[in-house]
Each structure stands twice: as structure tokens, then as C-alpha cells.
Amino acid sequence: MNRRLGILVSGRGTNLQSIIDASRTGQLDATVAVVISNRADAAGLARAGKAGIDAVHLNPREYADRDAYDRALVDALQAHDVGLVCLAGYMRLVGRPLLDAFSQRILNIHPSLLPSFRGLDAQRQALEHGVRITGATVHLVTADLDAGPIVIQAAVPVIEGDTVEKLAERILVEEHRMYPDAIEVVLSGKWRVDGRRFVRV
Ligand code: GRF
């Protein structure tokens, strides 16, 4: 698989940073080719700029609808010869044009043990539910939100007296460790999707 990554961000970009760092130390054999954000003020764009990586802001307001926006995303990703798209705190739903252009080549990281606690505020959902163990998941992106085949998971215990912030911080440590690993697994190409399972071969 083409080892050029396109990373989509909407916010602070700490997962983006862990991917950039892993690609620079050689822990991850890949190149971050472009970082794209729907928000001009995303700190992730500044991180990309600082690392000398092309940083692109695509403003959704400038497109007629989600499909038009996603087509622009595809154009930008293809212009950078991207082989794998990684969502890293990207807060928009991924539409058909992007899913079709990068079929089984889009990853997302989510701060819970899926299929528990999909959607927004996963750490708060876990805390409020009272689970003793939560964690993080890297999965392939499909049309169903946070429901694609699971590549890697890591467990994080909930500790007595946890706040959403403390729990999120401990989950984030695992996220930063596991996302580069999951990308490496997917880039190796030694896997297939069997039903809803990601199977390593
Ligand atoms: C992470 O918790 C990730 O799991 C979720 O959004 C957050 C992004 O954080 N999808 P950052 O922008 O990578 O710091």
C-alpha cells in the first residue's frame, strides 16, 4: 500500500503529532503527505506547518453540500498522492465520495472500547455509565459512525474519583501509542475484512 498519509483534523492534533513523530523516528514507515482541516483555527494545522508538512484548510461553508465538500477533500488527498487517510479528531461525518475514493483506506481513532459509547463525548459516556474499563479503538471507517472493522484496541481502567478530564488524559496516552501501530498494521496490507471483522493474515 502507498505509504503516504493524509491526516484530517478539526482540533488540537495531539494524535496527528504522535503520527508525525513516529514517522520521523522511523517507528512508523510512512510519510505524512498532507494535513487537512475543516477549521482554520485547528491547532493541528499549525503543528503540520511547524513540521514542514502541507497544511490545508477547506472551509465547509464554501461548498454547496457535504458531497461537494468531500469531493474537494478527495481532490486534495489525491493531489498529494495519499494512500491512507487517517482521521485524528476530525469532527465531521465522512460521506460517500470520500468513502468510495478511499474504500477500506480510511482509519479513525475513537476514545472508547467500541462498540460501546459511539459518537461524541465517549469518555463522559463511559464515566456516566459506570464501566470499570474503557479505552480506545482504531477502526476502518465505513458509512456507519464509529462502527467499522476494528484494527486495534487498548483498555484503560476507570479509577475511583476519575473526572472526564483525567480519564480522557489517560486514554490519550494509549491513543498516541496505538495509532501509529495501527497505521503500520494497515499499511502492511497483511489483512482482509471478513464480514465486520478485520482479520490479520
Ligand atoms: C481524541 O480523543 C480522539 O480519540 C478523538 O478526538 C480526540 C482528538 O484529539 N477522535 P487530538 O486532536 O488528536 O488531540
Tab-separated table of C-alpha atoms and ligand atoms in Angstrom:
chain	number	residue	atom	x	y	z
A	1	MET	CA	0.000	0.000	0.000
A	2	ASN	CA	1.159	3.531	-0.792
A	3	ARG	CA	2.698	4.790	2.453
A	4	ARG	CA	1.723	8.428	2.049
A	5	LEU	CA	-0.729	9.545	4.734
A	6	GLY	CA	-3.395	12.236	4.628
A	7	ILE	CA	-4.498	13.273	8.105
A	8	LEU	CA	-7.823	15.021	8.727
A	9	VAL	CA	-8.133	17.089	11.911
A	10	SER	CA	-10.561	19.541	13.458
A	11	GLY	CA	-8.774	20.451	16.677
A	12	ARG	CA	-5.651	20.294	18.788
A	13	GLY	CA	-3.981	17.473	16.837
A	14	THR	CA	-2.108	15.530	19.508
A	15	ASN	CA	-2.753	12.271	17.640
A	16	LEU	CA	-1.511	13.944	14.469
A	17	GLN	CA	1.633	14.892	16.401
A	18	SER	CA	2.183	11.310	17.545
A	19	ILE	CA	1.900	10.137	13.920
A	20	ILE	CA	4.319	12.825	12.708
A	21	ASP	CA	6.760	11.920	15.494
A	22	ALA	CA	6.515	8.174	14.801
A	23	SER	CA	7.113	8.752	11.093
A	24	ARG	CA	10.193	10.820	11.891
A	25	THR	CA	11.772	8.388	14.357
A	26	GLY	CA	11.197	5.521	11.947
A	27	GLN	CA	8.822	3.718	14.330
A	28	LEU	CA	6.287	4.159	11.532
A	29	ASP	CA	7.443	3.659	7.964
A	30	ALA	CA	5.215	6.302	6.390
A	31	THR	CA	5.188	9.939	5.294
A	32	VAL	CA	2.588	12.476	6.330
A	33	ALA	CA	1.884	13.988	2.914
A	34	VAL	CA	-0.837	16.461	3.874
A	35	VAL	CA	-2.921	17.607	6.849
A	36	ILE	CA	-6.402	18.931	6.086
A	37	SER	CA	-8.818	20.636	8.444
A	38	ASN	CA	-12.384	21.890	8.207
A	39	ARG	CA	-11.444	24.565	10.755
A	40	ALA	CA	-8.980	27.366	10.054
A	41	ASP	CA	-8.096	27.659	13.748
A	42	ALA	CA	-7.305	23.962	14.305
A	43	ALA	CA	-4.045	23.676	16.237
A	44	GLY	CA	-3.369	20.581	14.136
A	45	LEU	CA	-2.811	22.810	11.079
A	46	ALA	CA	-0.192	24.793	12.978
A	47	ARG	CA	1.512	21.567	14.069
A	48	ALA	CA	1.669	20.474	10.422
A	49	GLY	CA	3.091	23.822	9.356
A	50	LYS	CA	5.740	23.638	12.061
A	51	ALA	CA	6.731	20.186	10.846
A	52	GLY	CA	7.015	21.447	7.267
A	53	ILE	CA	4.006	19.437	6.100
A	54	ASP	CA	1.419	20.851	3.677
A	55	ALA	CA	-1.468	22.168	5.795
A	56	VAL	CA	-4.763	22.791	4.005
A	57	HIS	CA	-7.903	24.467	5.327
A	58	LEU	CA	-11.063	23.520	3.443
A	59	ASN	CA	-13.998	25.596	4.646
A	60	PRO	CA	-17.293	23.628	4.501
A	61	ARG	CA	-19.214	26.902	4.076
A	62	GLU	CA	-17.684	27.310	0.660
A	63	TYR	CA	-19.308	24.118	-0.650
A	64	ALA	CA	-22.928	23.504	-1.601
A	65	ASP	CA	-23.323	20.335	0.452
A	66	ARG	CA	-21.416	17.557	2.188
A	67	ASP	CA	-20.787	15.612	-1.022
A	68	ALA	CA	-19.257	18.659	-2.692
A	69	TYR	CA	-17.067	19.173	0.365
A	70	ASP	CA	-15.987	15.556	0.416
A	71	ARG	CA	-15.161	15.709	-3.297
A	72	ALA	CA	-12.856	18.629	-2.542
A	73	LEU	CA	-11.249	16.550	0.192
A	74	VAL	CA	-10.708	13.695	-2.266
A	75	ASP	CA	-9.140	16.110	-4.777
A	76	ALA	CA	-6.722	17.458	-2.161
A	77	LEU	CA	-5.821	13.962	-0.930
A	78	GLN	CA	-5.274	12.652	-4.450
A	79	ALA	CA	-3.226	15.720	-5.387
A	80	HIS	CA	-0.873	14.667	-2.590
A	81	ASP	CA	-0.846	11.054	-3.771
A	82	VAL	CA	-2.247	9.836	-0.441
A	83	GLY	CA	-2.623	6.085	0.049
A	84	LEU	CA	-4.198	6.024	3.517
A	85	VAL	CA	-6.435	8.606	5.194
A	86	CYS	CA	-6.302	8.935	8.984
A	87	LEU	CA	-8.999	10.798	10.878
A	88	ALA	CA	-7.490	12.298	14.027
A	89	GLY	CA	-10.096	14.279	15.906
A	90	TYR	CA	-11.944	15.071	12.674
A	91	MET	CA	-15.396	16.175	13.735
A	92	ARG	CA	-17.383	15.697	10.525
A	93	LEU	CA	-19.183	12.699	9.138
A	94	VAL	CA	-17.409	11.105	6.198
A	95	GLY	CA	-19.612	10.988	3.105
A	96	ARG	CA	-19.894	8.742	0.088
A	97	PRO	CA	-17.365	10.466	-2.223
A	98	LEU	CA	-14.580	10.053	0.321
A	99	LEU	CA	-15.613	6.525	1.320
A	100	ASP	CA	-15.720	5.440	-2.331
A	101	ALA	CA	-12.405	7.055	-3.314
A	102	PHE	CA	-10.608	5.525	-0.316
A	103	SER	CA	-12.505	2.312	0.212
A	104	GLN	CA	-11.032	0.434	3.222
A	105	ARG	CA	-8.297	3.059	3.302
A	106	ILE	CA	-9.699	5.411	5.955
A	107	LEU	CA	-8.894	4.966	9.651
A	108	ASN	CA	-10.349	6.634	12.710
A	109	ILE	CA	-9.399	6.668	16.382
A	110	HIS	CA	-12.160	6.740	18.962
A	111	PRO	CA	-11.756	7.143	22.737
A	112	SER	CA	-13.783	4.115	23.897
A	113	LEU	CA	-13.849	0.358	23.514
A	114	LEU	CA	-16.217	0.185	20.561
A	115	PRO	CA	-18.984	-0.773	20.078
A	116	SER	CA	-19.583	0.885	23.455
A	117	PHE	CA	-20.008	4.651	23.530
A	118	ARG	CA	-20.055	5.712	19.910
A	119	GLY	CA	-20.312	9.358	18.946
A	120	LEU	CA	-19.455	12.461	20.908
A	121	ASP	CA	-18.108	12.619	24.457
A	122	ALA	CA	-17.214	8.930	24.657
A	123	GLN	CA	-15.178	9.380	27.849
A	124	ARG	CA	-18.091	11.122	29.585
A	125	GLN	CA	-20.477	8.428	28.371
A	126	ALA	CA	-18.207	5.726	29.870
A	127	LEU	CA	-17.898	7.551	33.186
A	128	GLU	CA	-21.622	8.166	33.439
A	129	HIS	CA	-22.393	4.568	32.552
A	130	GLY	CA	-20.167	3.385	35.375
A	131	VAL	CA	-17.998	0.961	33.388
A	132	ARG	CA	-14.810	-0.166	35.161
A	133	ILE	CA	-12.805	-0.487	31.971
A	134	THR	CA	-12.892	1.701	28.884
A	135	GLY	CA	-10.177	2.522	26.355
A	136	ALA	CA	-9.579	3.417	22.735
A	137	THR	CA	-10.195	1.856	19.337
A	138	VAL	CA	-8.688	2.311	15.880
A	139	HIS	CA	-11.097	1.141	13.191
A	140	LEU	CA	-11.692	1.301	9.464
A	141	VAL	CA	-14.221	3.976	8.585
A	142	THR	CA	-17.485	2.916	6.967
A	143	ALA	CA	-20.768	4.740	6.395
A	144	ASP	CA	-21.854	3.793	9.943
A	145	LEU	CA	-20.458	6.177	12.543
A	146	ASP	CA	-17.773	4.541	14.736
A	147	ALA	CA	-18.862	1.080	13.597
A	148	GLY	CA	-16.272	-0.095	11.035
A	149	PRO	CA	-13.987	-3.143	11.400
A	150	ILE	CA	-11.762	-2.888	14.487
A	151	VAL	CA	-7.993	-2.838	13.863
A	152	ILE	CA	-6.607	-2.326	17.393
A	153	GLN	CA	-7.991	-1.668	20.864
A	154	ALA	CA	-6.395	-0.733	24.178
A	155	ALA	CA	-8.043	-0.975	27.587
A	156	VAL	CA	-7.861	1.763	30.216
A	157	PRO	CA	-9.265	1.212	33.718
A	158	VAL	CA	-11.637	3.754	35.223
A	159	ILE	CA	-10.281	4.801	38.606
A	160	GLU	CA	-12.327	5.789	41.662
A	161	GLY	CA	-12.710	9.574	41.659
A	162	ASP	CA	-11.996	9.913	37.922
A	163	THR	CA	-13.167	13.043	36.147
A	164	VAL	CA	-13.832	13.172	32.406
A	165	GLU	CA	-10.601	15.133	32.011
A	166	LYS	CA	-8.432	12.709	33.977
A	167	LEU	CA	-9.896	9.701	32.202
A	168	ALA	CA	-9.541	11.350	28.782
A	169	GLU	CA	-5.905	12.132	29.557
A	170	ARG	CA	-5.079	8.503	30.399
A	171	ILE	CA	-6.929	7.263	27.318
A	172	LEU	CA	-4.979	9.757	25.210
A	173	VAL	CA	-1.671	8.210	26.313
A	174	GLU	CA	-2.869	4.914	24.836
A	175	GLU	CA	-4.168	6.643	21.691
A	176	HIS	CA	-0.774	8.173	20.983
A	177	ARG	CA	0.900	4.782	21.382
A	178	MET	CA	-1.580	2.755	19.371
A	179	TYR	CA	-2.465	4.915	16.347
A	180	PRO	CA	0.995	4.663	14.710
A	181	ASP	CA	0.946	0.902	15.416
A	182	ALA	CA	-2.474	0.517	13.800
A	183	ILE	CA	-1.340	2.516	10.756
A	184	GLU	CA	1.670	0.229	10.387
A	185	VAL	CA	-0.595	-2.837	10.512
A	186	VAL	CA	-2.905	-1.429	7.838
A	187	LEU	CA	-0.018	-0.298	5.600
A	188	SER	CA	1.479	-3.787	5.754
A	189	GLY	CA	-1.515	-4.954	3.719
A	190	LYS	CA	-1.477	-8.258	5.601
A	191	TRP	CA	-5.155	-8.249	6.452
A	192	ARG	CA	-8.590	-8.669	4.995
A	193	VAL	CA	-12.080	-7.773	6.063
A	194	ASP	CA	-14.299	-10.740	6.785
A	195	GLY	CA	-17.866	-9.635	7.478
A	196	ARG	CA	-17.399	-6.954	10.081
A	197	ARG	CA	-14.073	-8.365	11.303
A	198	PHE	CA	-10.582	-7.058	10.478
A	199	VAL	CA	-8.561	-10.255	10.112
A	200	ARG	CA	-4.749	-10.307	10.041
A	201	VAL	CA	-3.272	-12.785	7.603
B	1	GRF	C1	-9.129	12.002	20.520
B	1	GRF	O1	-9.598	11.687	21.806
B	1	GRF	C2	-9.653	11.026	19.505
B	1	GRF	O2	-9.833	9.738	20.011
B	1	GRF	C3	-10.997	11.620	19.149
B	1	GRF	O3	-10.785	13.008	19.163
B	1	GRF	C4	-9.700	13.324	20.014
B	1	GRF	C5	-8.702	14.082	19.190
B	1	GRF	O4	-7.649	14.604	19.944
B	1	GRF	N1	-11.468	11.116	17.886
B	1	GRF	P1	-6.408	15.256	19.230
B	1	GRF	O5	-6.939	16.348	18.300
B	1	GRF	O6	-5.700	14.181	18.458
B	1	GRF	O7	-5.557	15.823	20.317
